[in-house]
Amino acid sequence: MKLTAINIYPVKSCHRVELTETRITPLGLDHDRHWMLVDDQHRFISARRYPNLLQLSVETGPAGFIAAYPGLPGIYVRHPQDTAKRYPAKIWHDEVEVHDAGESAADWFSQVIGKPCRLVWSATDSARLLKPGSYPPPPVPAGGRQIAFTDGMPVLLANEASLSELNKHLDTAISMHRFRPNLVVNGNQAWEEESWQLIRIGEVELQATKTCVRCILTTSNPDTGERDPLREPLNTLTNIHNQAGRGPIFGMQFVALNSGKIQIGDKLTIG
């Protein structure tokens, strides 16, 4: 088995950035979901409610990123300085201190979603800590148990064989991009990724944490944001791969136990 795709999403809910190689740390893939939008109550904003965010393209750089959106001039956003305004923001039930990106970014992104919002950044000194019991305790990843603005765990892996199995049950085949994975591998059997405990890709060892229960976001076209009127593939996935009533499952979540480089074509080793 080999690694066939690498994706990051620099701004939470933005369009994917496809890579041929990257670096992974216990915090996740470099540049993955270190930015997000928050509302006037400092609660996170995502494409679940604003699916047009999937049309937001981002190009990362060493000091910030360039964002583009249909109908708007592009904008360059720098990493906030240490003196930038900081405040607590809410992601699901977690609270994390964030750095505000300033008025220009807030104005631009407010035009994107049609509602006042702020763009915020998660520096490493304000990363979220994974809760005890989030995954098996041993071994502890180097650098601790931290995540940036991902929903759950730092790394989401998907299997091409599982997608092929799902597409057999759909009237119209879908792409892997519906599931917004970080890593894609060409597994031998559908759903086998859910049995993996410890894997190695390139220089990085990854520990499995839990399966990924899927949500309404999978029904949005990953390029246009348009919602499927039949709620596919979510309905079909619920019928064919529902984990003990917890919900439709697709993909496995991992945490990196060390830092290192990976690239497309790297062999995946189990155990």
PDB file of N, CA and C in Angstrom, residues 60-152:
ATOM      1  N   THR A  60      -0.568  29.081   0.714  1.00  0.00           N
ATOM      2  CA  THR A  60       0.204  29.390   1.914  1.00  0.00           C
ATOM      3  C   THR A  60       1.621  29.833   1.575  1.00  0.00           C
ATOM      4  N   GLY A  61       2.193  30.603   2.506  1.00  0.00           N
ATOM      5  CA  GLY A  61       3.573  31.049   2.396  1.00  0.00           C
ATOM      6  C   GLY A  61       4.202  31.066   3.768  1.00  0.00           C
ATOM      7  N   PRO A  62       5.479  31.396   3.861  1.00  0.00           N
ATOM      8  CA  PRO A  62       6.165  31.366   5.160  1.00  0.00           C
ATOM      9  C   PRO A  62       5.653  32.389   6.160  1.00  0.00           C
ATOM     10  N   ALA A  63       5.057  33.489   5.677  1.00  0.00           N
ATOM     11  CA  ALA A  63       4.627  34.553   6.584  1.00  0.00           C
ATOM     12  C   ALA A  63       3.124  34.758   6.608  1.00  0.00           C
ATOM     13  N   GLY A  64       2.384  33.936   5.855  1.00  0.00           N
ATOM     14  CA  GLY A  64       0.936  34.111   5.805  1.00  0.00           C
ATOM     15  C   GLY A  64       0.337  33.341   4.646  1.00  0.00           C
ATOM     16  N   PHE A  65      -0.745  33.888   4.062  1.00  0.00           N
ATOM     17  CA  PHE A  65      -1.371  33.208   2.926  1.00  0.00           C
ATOM     18  C   PHE A  65      -2.077  34.210   2.029  1.00  0.00           C
ATOM     19  N   ILE A  66      -2.299  33.788   0.788  1.00  0.00           N
ATOM     20  CA  ILE A  66      -3.096  34.545  -0.176  1.00  0.00           C
ATOM     21  C   ILE A  66      -4.424  33.816  -0.328  1.00  0.00           C
ATOM     22  N   ALA A  67      -5.524  34.547  -0.223  1.00  0.00           N
ATOM     23  CA  ALA A  67      -6.855  33.955  -0.369  1.00  0.00           C
ATOM     24  C   ALA A  67      -7.549  34.537  -1.592  1.00  0.00           C
ATOM     25  N   ALA A  68      -8.329  33.707  -2.262  1.00  0.00           N
ATOM     26  CA  ALA A  68      -9.106  34.147  -3.415  1.00  0.00           C
ATOM     27  C   ALA A  68     -10.508  33.574  -3.305  1.00  0.00           C
ATOM     28  N   TYR A  69     -11.475  34.369  -3.799  1.00  0.00           N
ATOM     29  CA  TYR A  69     -12.874  33.938  -3.783  1.00  0.00           C
ATOM     30  C   TYR A  69     -13.558  34.548  -4.997  1.00  0.00           C
ATOM     31  N   PRO A  70     -14.439  33.795  -5.675  1.00  0.00           N
ATOM     32  CA  PRO A  70     -15.099  34.306  -6.879  1.00  0.00           C
ATOM     33  C   PRO A  70     -15.791  35.652  -6.636  1.00  0.00           C
ATOM     34  N   GLY A  71     -15.489  36.632  -7.496  1.00  0.00           N
ATOM     35  CA  GLY A  71     -16.134  37.935  -7.409  1.00  0.00           C
ATOM     36  C   GLY A  71     -15.464  38.935  -6.498  1.00  0.00           C
ATOM     37  N   LEU A  72     -14.412  38.518  -5.784  1.00  0.00           N
ATOM     38  CA  LEU A  72     -13.702  39.425  -4.885  1.00  0.00           C
ATOM     39  C   LEU A  72     -12.234  39.514  -5.286  1.00  0.00           C
ATOM     40  N   PRO A  73     -11.609  40.688  -5.083  1.00  0.00           N
ATOM     41  CA  PRO A  73     -10.158  40.754  -5.281  1.00  0.00           C
ATOM     42  C   PRO A  73      -9.465  39.911  -4.219  1.00  0.00           C
ATOM     43  N   GLY A  74      -8.333  39.364  -4.548  1.00  0.00           N
ATOM     44  CA  GLY A  74      -7.613  38.532  -3.593  1.00  0.00           C
ATOM     45  C   GLY A  74      -7.097  39.350  -2.419  1.00  0.00           C
ATOM     46  N   ILE A  75      -6.685  38.657  -1.373  1.00  0.00           N
ATOM     47  CA  ILE A  75      -6.153  39.327  -0.186  1.00  0.00           C
ATOM     48  C   ILE A  75      -4.955  38.541   0.340  1.00  0.00           C
ATOM     49  N   TYR A  76      -3.961  39.274   0.828  1.00  0.00           N
ATOM     50  CA  TYR A  76      -2.814  38.645   1.476  1.00  0.00           C
ATOM     51  C   TYR A  76      -2.942  38.872   2.972  1.00  0.00           C
ATOM     52  N   VAL A  77      -2.874  37.799   3.728  1.00  0.00           N
ATOM     53  CA  VAL A  77      -3.013  37.873   5.183  1.00  0.00           C
ATOM     54  C   VAL A  77      -1.713  37.401   5.824  1.00  0.00           C
ATOM     55  N   ARG A  78      -1.145  38.239   6.665  1.00  0.00           N
ATOM     56  CA  ARG A  78       0.078  37.870   7.382  1.00  0.00           C
ATOM     57  C   ARG A  78      -0.257  37.201   8.711  1.00  0.00           C
ATOM     58  N   HIS A  79       0.664  36.372   9.170  1.00  0.00           N
ATOM     59  CA  HIS A  79       0.521  35.838  10.520  1.00  0.00           C
ATOM     60  C   HIS A  79       0.470  36.995  11.504  1.00  0.00           C
ATOM     61  N   PRO A  80      -0.470  36.990  12.431  1.00  0.00           N
ATOM     62  CA  PRO A  80      -0.549  38.075  13.419  1.00  0.00           C
ATOM     63  C   PRO A  80       0.735  38.170  14.242  1.00  0.00           C
ATOM     64  N   GLN A  81       1.091  39.400  14.592  1.00  0.00           N
ATOM     65  CA  GLN A  81       2.252  39.621  15.446  1.00  0.00           C
ATOM     66  C   GLN A  81       1.919  39.225  16.887  1.00  0.00           C
ATOM     67  N   ASP A  82       2.956  39.108  17.697  1.00  0.00           N
ATOM     68  CA  ASP A  82       2.753  38.762  19.108  1.00  0.00           C
ATOM     69  C   ASP A  82       1.892  39.795  19.824  1.00  0.00           C
ATOM     70  N   THR A  83       1.897  41.023  19.286  1.00  0.00           N
ATOM     71  CA  THR A  83       1.123  42.102  19.913  1.00  0.00           C
ATOM     72  C   THR A  83      -0.329  42.130  19.441  1.00  0.00           C
ATOM     73  N   ALA A  84      -0.706  41.231  18.523  1.00  0.00           N
ATOM     74  CA  ALA A  84      -2.075  41.213  18.008  1.00  0.00           C
ATOM     75  C   ALA A  84      -3.059  40.871  19.122  1.00  0.00           C
ATOM     76  N   LYS A  85      -4.287  41.329  18.930  1.00  0.00           N
ATOM     77  CA  LYS A  85      -5.333  41.062  19.910  1.00  0.00           C
ATOM     78  C   LYS A  85      -5.558  39.562  20.044  1.00  0.00           C
ATOM     79  N   ARG A  86      -5.685  39.098  21.283  1.00  0.00           N
ATOM     80  CA  ARG A  86      -5.945  37.687  21.564  1.00  0.00           C
ATOM     81  C   ARG A  86      -7.218  37.569  22.392  1.00  0.00           C
ATOM     82  N   TYR A  87      -7.953  36.502  22.155  1.00  0.00           N
ATOM     83  CA  TYR A  87      -9.168  36.255  22.938  1.00  0.00           C
ATOM     84  C   TYR A  87      -9.539  34.780  22.811  1.00  0.00           C
ATOM     85  N   PRO A  88     -10.373  34.275  23.712  1.00  0.00           N
ATOM     86  CA  PRO A  88     -10.792  32.871  23.622  1.00  0.00           C
ATOM     87  C   PRO A  88     -11.854  32.680  22.542  1.00  0.00           C
ATOM     88  N   ALA A  89     -11.721  31.598  21.799  1.00  0.00           N
ATOM     89  CA  ALA A  89     -12.714  31.232  20.793  1.00  0.00           C
ATOM     90  C   ALA A  89     -13.195  29.815  21.075  1.00  0.00           C
ATOM     91  N   LYS A  90     -14.362  29.511  20.557  1.00  0.00           N
ATOM     92  CA  LYS A  90     -15.007  28.230  20.851  1.00  0.00           C
ATOM     93  C   LYS A  90     -15.024  27.351  19.599  1.00  0.00           C
ATOM     94  N   ILE A  91     -14.543  26.108  19.746  1.00  0.00           N
ATOM     95  CA  ILE A  91     -14.667  25.078  18.712  1.00  0.00           C
ATOM     96  C   ILE A  91     -15.375  23.900  19.357  1.00  0.00           C
ATOM     97  N   TRP A  92     -16.620  23.676  18.947  1.00  0.00           N
ATOM     98  CA  TRP A  92     -17.442  22.675  19.608  1.00  0.00           C
ATOM     99  C   TRP A  92     -17.453  22.940  21.112  1.00  0.00           C
ATOM    100  N   HIS A  93     -16.967  22.011  21.915  1.00  0.00           N
ATOM    101  CA  HIS A  93     -16.981  22.230  23.368  1.00  0.00           C
ATOM    102  C   HIS A  93     -15.629  22.702  23.895  1.00  0.00           C
ATOM    103  N   ASP A  94     -14.706  22.949  22.986  1.00  0.00           N
ATOM    104  CA  ASP A  94     -13.374  23.390  23.396  1.00  0.00           C
ATOM    105  C   ASP A  94     -13.257  24.902  23.321  1.00  0.00           C
ATOM    106  N   GLU A  95     -12.422  25.444  24.184  1.00  0.00           N
ATOM    107  CA  GLU A  95     -12.108  26.869  24.139  1.00  0.00           C
ATOM    108  C   GLU A  95     -10.604  27.018  23.971  1.00  0.00           C
ATOM    109  N   VAL A  96     -10.191  27.874  23.043  1.00  0.00           N
ATOM    110  CA  VAL A  96      -8.774  28.063  22.762  1.00  0.00           C
ATOM    111  C   VAL A  96      -8.504  29.545  22.546  1.00  0.00           C
ATOM    112  N   GLU A  97      -7.362  30.001  23.010  1.00  0.00           N
ATOM    113  CA  GLU A  97      -6.989  31.393  22.796  1.00  0.00           C
ATOM    114  C   GLU A  97      -6.469  31.550  21.373  1.00  0.00           C
ATOM    115  N   VAL A  98      -6.970  32.575  20.681  1.00  0.00           N
ATOM    116  CA  VAL A  98      -6.613  32.788  19.278  1.00  0.00           C
ATOM    117  C   VAL A  98      -6.044  34.187  19.086  1.00  0.00           C
ATOM    118  N   HIS A  99      -5.380  34.367  17.950  1.00  0.00           N
ATOM    119  CA  HIS A  99      -4.825  35.658  17.557  1.00  0.00           C
ATOM    120  C   HIS A  99      -5.716  36.243  16.462  1.00  0.00           C
ATOM    121  N   ASP A 100      -6.179  37.459  16.629  1.00  0.00           N
ATOM    122  CA  ASP A 100      -7.018  38.111  15.623  1.00  0.00           C
ATOM    123  C   ASP A 100      -6.152  38.602  14.464  1.00  0.00           C
ATOM    124  N   ALA A 101      -6.642  38.426  13.223  1.00  0.00           N
ATOM    125  CA  ALA A 101      -5.869  38.775  12.031  1.00  0.00           C
ATOM    126  C   ALA A 101      -6.078  40.206  11.565  1.00  0.00           C
ATOM    127  N   GLY A 102      -6.911  40.982  12.256  1.00  0.00           N
ATOM    128  CA  GLY A 102      -7.047  42.391  11.908  1.00  0.00           C
ATOM    129  C   GLY A 102      -8.286  42.727  11.103  1.00  0.00           C
ATOM    130  N   GLU A 103      -8.463  44.044  10.895  1.00  0.00           N
ATOM    131  CA  GLU A 103      -9.695  44.549  10.285  1.00  0.00           C
ATOM    132  C   GLU A 103      -9.807  44.242   8.801  1.00  0.00           C
ATOM    133  N   SER A 104      -8.711  44.358   8.051  1.00  0.00           N
ATOM    134  CA  SER A 104      -8.784  44.110   6.607  1.00  0.00           C
ATOM    135  C   SER A 104      -9.240  42.684   6.320  1.00  0.00           C
ATOM    136  N   ALA A 105      -8.664  41.735   7.046  1.00  0.00           N
ATOM    137  CA  ALA A 105      -9.058  40.336   6.863  1.00  0.00           C
ATOM    138  C   ALA A 105     -10.507  40.124   7.288  1.00  0.00           C
ATOM    139  N   ALA A 106     -10.902  40.737   8.398  1.00  0.00           N
ATOM    140  CA  ALA A 106     -12.280  40.591   8.879  1.00  0.00           C
ATOM    141  C   ALA A 106     -13.268  41.126   7.848  1.00  0.00           C
ATOM    142  N   ASP A 107     -12.971  42.281   7.265  1.00  0.00           N
ATOM    143  CA  ASP A 107     -13.862  42.872   6.262  1.00  0.00           C
ATOM    144  C   ASP A 107     -13.970  41.974   5.032  1.00  0.00           C
ATOM    145  N   TRP A 108     -12.834  41.454   4.588  1.00  0.00           N
ATOM    146  CA  TRP A 108     -12.823  40.635   3.370  1.00  0.00           C
ATOM    147  C   TRP A 108     -13.596  39.340   3.579  1.00  0.00           C
ATOM    148  N   PHE A 109     -13.344  38.649   4.662  1.00  0.00           N
ATOM    149  CA  PHE A 109     -14.025  37.377   4.902  1.00  0.00           C
ATOM    150  C   PHE A 109     -15.503  37.577   5.240  1.00  0.00           C
ATOM    151  N   SER A 110     -15.848  38.730   5.789  1.00  0.00           N
ATOM    152  CA  SER A 110     -17.262  39.032   6.030  1.00  0.00           C
ATOM    153  C   SER A 110     -18.017  39.134   4.710  1.00  0.00           C
ATOM    154  N   GLN A 111     -17.346  39.633   3.669  1.00  0.00           N
ATOM    155  CA  GLN A 111     -17.964  39.674   2.345  1.00  0.00           C
ATOM    156  C   GLN A 111     -18.148  38.263   1.785  1.00  0.00           C
ATOM    157  N   VAL A 112     -17.225  37.392   2.080  1.00  0.00           N
ATOM    158  CA  VAL A 112     -17.312  36.017   1.577  1.00  0.00           C
ATOM    159  C   VAL A 112     -18.558  35.319   2.110  1.00  0.00           C
ATOM    160  N   ILE A 113     -18.808  35.419   3.410  1.00  0.00           N
ATOM    161  CA  ILE A 113     -19.945  34.680   3.985  1.00  0.00           C
ATOM    162  C   ILE A 113     -21.200  35.540   4.112  1.00  0.00           C
ATOM    163  N   GLY A 114     -21.085  36.849   3.853  1.00  0.00           N
ATOM    164  CA  GLY A 114     -22.248  37.726   3.941  1.00  0.00           C
ATOM    165  C   GLY A 114     -22.703  37.996   5.353  1.00  0.00           C
ATOM    166  N   LYS A 115     -21.767  37.925   6.284  1.00  0.00           N
ATOM    167  CA  LYS A 115     -22.082  38.135   7.696  1.00  0.00           C
ATOM    168  C   LYS A 115     -20.804  38.582   8.402  1.00  0.00           C
ATOM    169  N   PRO A 116     -20.915  39.489   9.388  1.00  0.00           N
ATOM    170  CA  PRO A 116     -19.706  39.914  10.110  1.00  0.00           C
ATOM    171  C   PRO A 116     -18.996  38.727  10.752  1.00  0.00           C
ATOM    172  N   CYS A 117     -17.699  38.670  10.565  1.00  0.00           N
ATOM    173  CA  CYS A 117     -16.898  37.601  11.157  1.00  0.00           C
ATOM    174  C   CYS A 117     -15.472  38.093  11.350  1.00  0.00           C
ATOM    175  N   ARG A 118     -14.682  37.316  12.040  1.00  0.00           N
ATOM    176  CA  ARG A 118     -13.270  37.610  12.258  1.00  0.00           C
ATOM    177  C   ARG A 118     -12.452  36.409  11.794  1.00  0.00           C
ATOM    178  N   LEU A 119     -11.281  36.694  11.257  1.00  0.00           N
ATOM    179  CA  LEU A 119     -10.325  35.647  10.930  1.00  0.00           C
ATOM    180  C   LEU A 119      -9.337  35.540  12.077  1.00  0.00           C
ATOM    181  N   VAL A 120      -9.116  34.323  12.563  1.00  0.00           N
ATOM    182  CA  VAL A 120      -8.212  34.133  13.700  1.00  0.00           C
ATOM    183  C   VAL A 120      -7.195  33.040  13.380  1.00  0.00           C
ATOM    184  N   TRP A 121      -6.108  33.076  14.133  1.00  0.00           N
ATOM    185  CA  TRP A 121      -4.984  32.164  13.916  1.00  0.00           C
ATOM    186  C   TRP A 121      -4.635  31.459  15.210  1.00  0.00           C
ATOM    187  N   SER A 122      -4.254  30.197  15.093  1.00  0.00           N
ATOM    188  CA  SER A 122      -3.832  29.427  16.256  1.00  0.00           C
ATOM    189  C   SER A 122      -2.325  29.261  16.220  1.00  0.00           C
ATOM    190  N   ALA A 123      -1.641  29.955  17.105  1.00  0.00           N
ATOM    191  CA  ALA A 123      -0.202  29.752  17.233  1.00  0.00           C
ATOM    192  C   ALA A 123       0.042  28.530  18.101  1.00  0.00           C
ATOM    193  N   THR A 124       1.259  28.003  18.045  1.00  0.00           N
ATOM    194  CA  THR A 124       1.543  26.774  18.783  1.00  0.00           C
ATOM    195  C   THR A 124       1.415  26.947  20.288  1.00  0.00           C
ATOM    196  N   ASP A 125       1.566  28.180  20.781  1.00  0.00           N
ATOM    197  CA  ASP A 125       1.469  28.368  22.231  1.00  0.00           C
ATOM    198  C   ASP A 125       0.027  28.423  22.710  1.00  0.00           C
ATOM    199  N   SER A 126      -0.933  28.346  21.768  1.00  0.00           N
ATOM    200  CA  SER A 126      -2.337  28.385  22.177  1.00  0.00           C
ATOM    201  C   SER A 126      -3.134  27.225  21.579  1.00  0.00           C
ATOM    202  N   ALA A 127      -2.426  26.160  21.216  1.00  0.00           N
ATOM    203  CA  ALA A 127      -3.103  25.012  20.616  1.00  0.00           C
ATOM    204  C   ALA A 127      -3.981  24.300  21.638  1.00  0.00           C
ATOM    205  N   ARG A 128      -5.018  23.630  21.133  1.00  0.00           N
ATOM    206  CA  ARG A 128      -5.907  22.868  22.005  1.00  0.00           C
ATOM    207  C   ARG A 128      -5.226  21.589  22.463  1.00  0.00           C
ATOM    208  N   LEU A 129      -5.565  21.168  23.653  1.00  0.00           N
ATOM    209  CA  LEU A 129      -5.084  19.893  24.172  1.00  0.00           C
ATOM    210  C   LEU A 129      -6.163  18.841  23.973  1.00  0.00           C
ATOM    211  N   LEU A 130      -5.772  17.682  23.498  1.00  0.00           N
ATOM    212  CA  LEU A 130      -6.724  16.586  23.388  1.00  0.00           C
ATOM    213  C   LEU A 130      -7.145  16.146  24.776  1.00  0.00           C
ATOM    214  N   LYS A 131      -8.424  15.873  24.922  1.00  0.00           N
ATOM    215  CA  LYS A 131      -8.948  15.489  26.230  1.00  0.00           C
ATOM    216  C   LYS A 131      -8.471  14.081  26.618  1.00  0.00           C
ATOM    217  N   PRO A 132      -8.275  13.833  27.902  1.00  0.00           N
ATOM    218  CA  PRO A 132      -7.935  12.479  28.350  1.00  0.00           C
ATOM    219  C   PRO A 132      -8.999  11.491  27.875  1.00  0.00           C
ATOM    220  N   GLY A 133      -8.558  10.356  27.386  1.00  0.00           N
ATOM    221  CA  GLY A 133      -9.493   9.363  26.888  1.00  0.00           C
ATOM    222  C   GLY A 133      -9.860   9.547  25.434  1.00  0.00           C
ATOM    223  N   SER A 134      -9.299  10.595  24.772  1.00  0.00           N
ATOM    224  CA  SER A 134      -9.601  10.800  23.368  1.00  0.00           C
ATOM    225  C   SER A 134      -9.045   9.684  22.501  1.00  0.00           C
ATOM    226  N   TYR A 135      -7.967   9.086  22.952  1.00  0.00           N
ATOM    227  CA  TYR A 135      -7.400   7.954  22.249  1.00  0.00           C
ATOM    228  C   TYR A 135      -6.563   7.154  23.234  1.00  0.00           C
ATOM    229  N   PRO A 136      -6.161   5.946  22.879  1.00  0.00           N
ATOM    230  CA  PRO A 136      -5.413   5.121  23.835  1.00  0.00           C
ATOM    231  C   PRO A 136      -4.202   5.862  24.383  1.00  0.00           C
ATOM    232  N   PRO A 137      -3.953   5.787  25.679  1.00  0.00           N
ATOM    233  CA  PRO A 137      -2.904   6.596  26.292  1.00  0.00           C
ATOM    234  C   PRO A 137      -1.485   6.321  25.822  1.00  0.00           C
ATOM    235  N   PRO A 138      -1.036   5.077  25.694  1.00  0.00           N
ATOM    236  CA  PRO A 138       0.347   4.894  25.257  1.00  0.00           C
ATOM    237  C   PRO A 138       0.398   4.686  23.737  1.00  0.00           C
ATOM    238  N   PRO A 139       1.440   5.177  23.081  1.00  0.00           N
ATOM    239  CA  PRO A 139       2.464   6.067  23.615  1.00  0.00           C
ATOM    240  C   PRO A 139       2.050   7.527  23.463  1.00  0.00           C
ATOM    241  N   VAL A 140       2.657   8.398  24.229  1.00  0.00           N
ATOM    242  CA  VAL A 140       2.361   9.827  24.126  1.00  0.00           C
ATOM    243  C   VAL A 140       3.171  10.411  22.980  1.00  0.00           C
ATOM    244  N   PRO A 141       2.539  11.118  22.030  1.00  0.00           N
ATOM    245  CA  PRO A 141       3.297  11.682  20.923  1.00  0.00           C
ATOM    246  C   PRO A 141       4.276  12.750  21.395  1.00  0.00           C
ATOM    247  N   ALA A 142       5.412  12.821  20.726  1.00  0.00           N
ATOM    248  CA  ALA A 142       6.395  13.849  21.062  1.00  0.00           C
ATOM    249  C   ALA A 142       5.768  15.219  20.883  1.00  0.00           C
ATOM    250  N   GLY A 143       5.891  16.083  21.866  1.00  0.00           N
ATOM    251  CA  GLY A 143       5.291  17.401  21.777  1.00  0.00           C
ATOM    252  C   GLY A 143       3.942  17.488  22.450  1.00  0.00           C
ATOM    253  N   GLY A 144       3.431  16.348  22.943  1.00  0.00           N
ATOM    254  CA  GLY A 144       2.167  16.391  23.661  1.00  0.00           C
ATOM    255  C   GLY A 144       0.978  16.116  22.778  1.00  0.00           C
ATOM    256  N   ARG A 145      -0.196  16.227  23.366  1.00  0.00           N
ATOM    257  CA  ARG A 145      -1.439  15.943  22.661  1.00  0.00           C
ATOM    258  C   ARG A 145      -2.110  17.261  22.296  1.00  0.00           C
ATOM    259  N   GLN A 146      -1.756  17.806  21.141  1.00  0.00           N
ATOM    260  CA  GLN A 146      -2.289  19.095  20.737  1.00  0.00           C
ATOM    261  C   GLN A 146      -2.921  19.009  19.359  1.00  0.00           C
ATOM    262  N   ILE A 147      -3.891  19.875  19.136  1.00  0.00           N
ATOM    263  CA  ILE A 147      -4.482  20.035  17.816  1.00  0.00           C
ATOM    264  C   ILE A 147      -4.714  21.513  17.581  1.00  0.00           C
ATOM    265  N   ALA A 148      -4.837  21.895  16.307  1.00  0.00           N
ATOM    266  CA  ALA A 148      -5.134  23.285  15.973  1.00  0.00           C
ATOM    267  C   ALA A 148      -6.651  23.434  15.849  1.00  0.00           C
ATOM    268  N   PHE A 149      -7.163  23.670  14.623  1.00  0.00           N
ATOM    269  CA  PHE A 149      -8.594  23.916  14.459  1.00  0.00           C
ATOM    270  C   PHE A 149      -9.320  22.764  13.759  1.00  0.00           C
ATOM    271  N   THR A 150      -8.760  21.562  13.770  1.00  0.00           N
ATOM    272  CA  THR A 150      -9.491  20.413  13.232  1.00  0.00           C
ATOM    273  C   THR A 150     -10.678  20.099  14.144  1.00  0.00           C
ATOM    274  N   ASP A 151     -11.686  19.416  13.588  1.00  0.00           N
ATOM    275  CA  ASP A 151     -12.844  19.044  14.408  1.00  0.00           C
ATOM    276  C   ASP A 151     -12.461  18.064  15.505  1.00  0.00           C
ATOM    277  N   GLY A 152     -11.639  17.087  15.148  1.00  0.00           N
ATOM    278  CA  GLY A 152     -11.331  16.038  16.108  1.00  0.00           C
ATOM    279  C   GLY A 152      -9.857  15.847  16.329  1.00  0.00           C
TER     280      GLY A 152
END
